[in-house]
XYZ file of C-alpha atoms in Angstrom:
65
model
C -41.887 -43.071 -1.003
C -43.123 -40.037 -2.586
C -47.810 -40.293 -2.746
C -49.733 -38.381 -5.276
C -52.644 -36.695 -3.434
C -55.766 -36.430 -5.561
C -59.473 -34.794 -5.084
C -61.913 -32.700 -6.895
C -63.929 -31.112 -4.083
C -64.387 -28.479 -2.418
C -64.255 -30.588 0.959
C -61.651 -33.667 -0.954
C -59.288 -30.799 -1.035
C -59.039 -30.205 2.500
C -59.112 -32.974 3.647
C -56.262 -33.678 1.122
C -53.897 -30.917 2.378
C -54.811 -31.929 5.596
C -52.718 -35.720 5.078
C -50.521 -33.794 2.388
C -49.094 -31.688 5.717
C -48.726 -35.323 8.145
C -47.515 -37.322 4.922
C -43.963 -36.002 3.698
C -42.984 -36.527 0.245
C -46.094 -35.945 -1.052
C -47.313 -33.913 -3.871
C -51.332 -32.301 -4.462
C -53.426 -32.625 -7.589
C -56.288 -30.426 -6.684
C -59.765 -29.122 -8.896
C -57.499 -29.815 -11.909
C -58.926 -29.552 -15.923
C -56.775 -32.440 -17.846
C -57.445 -34.736 -15.207
C -56.523 -38.399 -16.403
C -53.054 -36.085 -17.527
C -51.941 -35.668 -13.683
C -52.917 -39.048 -13.870
C -50.353 -40.447 -15.463
C -47.613 -37.943 -14.667
C -47.566 -39.381 -10.838
C -48.454 -43.158 -12.254
C -45.008 -42.764 -13.474
C -43.692 -40.626 -11.183
C -44.780 -41.554 -7.270
C -45.193 -44.645 -5.360
C -48.888 -45.052 -4.340
C -51.367 -42.190 -4.739
C -54.196 -41.270 -3.158
C -57.910 -40.392 -4.466
C -60.531 -38.203 -2.444
C -63.534 -38.630 -4.383
C -65.649 -41.096 -5.741
C -64.054 -45.190 -7.183
C -65.735 -45.098 -10.141
C -63.217 -42.252 -10.804
C -60.545 -43.377 -10.796
C -61.494 -47.214 -11.674
C -62.494 -45.396 -15.129
C -59.376 -42.791 -14.638
C -56.439 -45.288 -14.111
C -57.524 -48.496 -16.433
C -55.556 -47.553 -19.010
C -51.951 -47.155 -17.216
């Protein structure tokens, strides 16, 4: 099982890095310029997605998927 972890803020990135060390098979997506493009990519490639950010951002980004 592969997991993608997304984070945008300084504290979120710190938490994402900490989580990625504790969970095997993770890919980090941090501080992205084209956030939605990376979500589309990860949505099809990974078994699970973890978002460390406001829920509204996530809902709007994954709704079309």
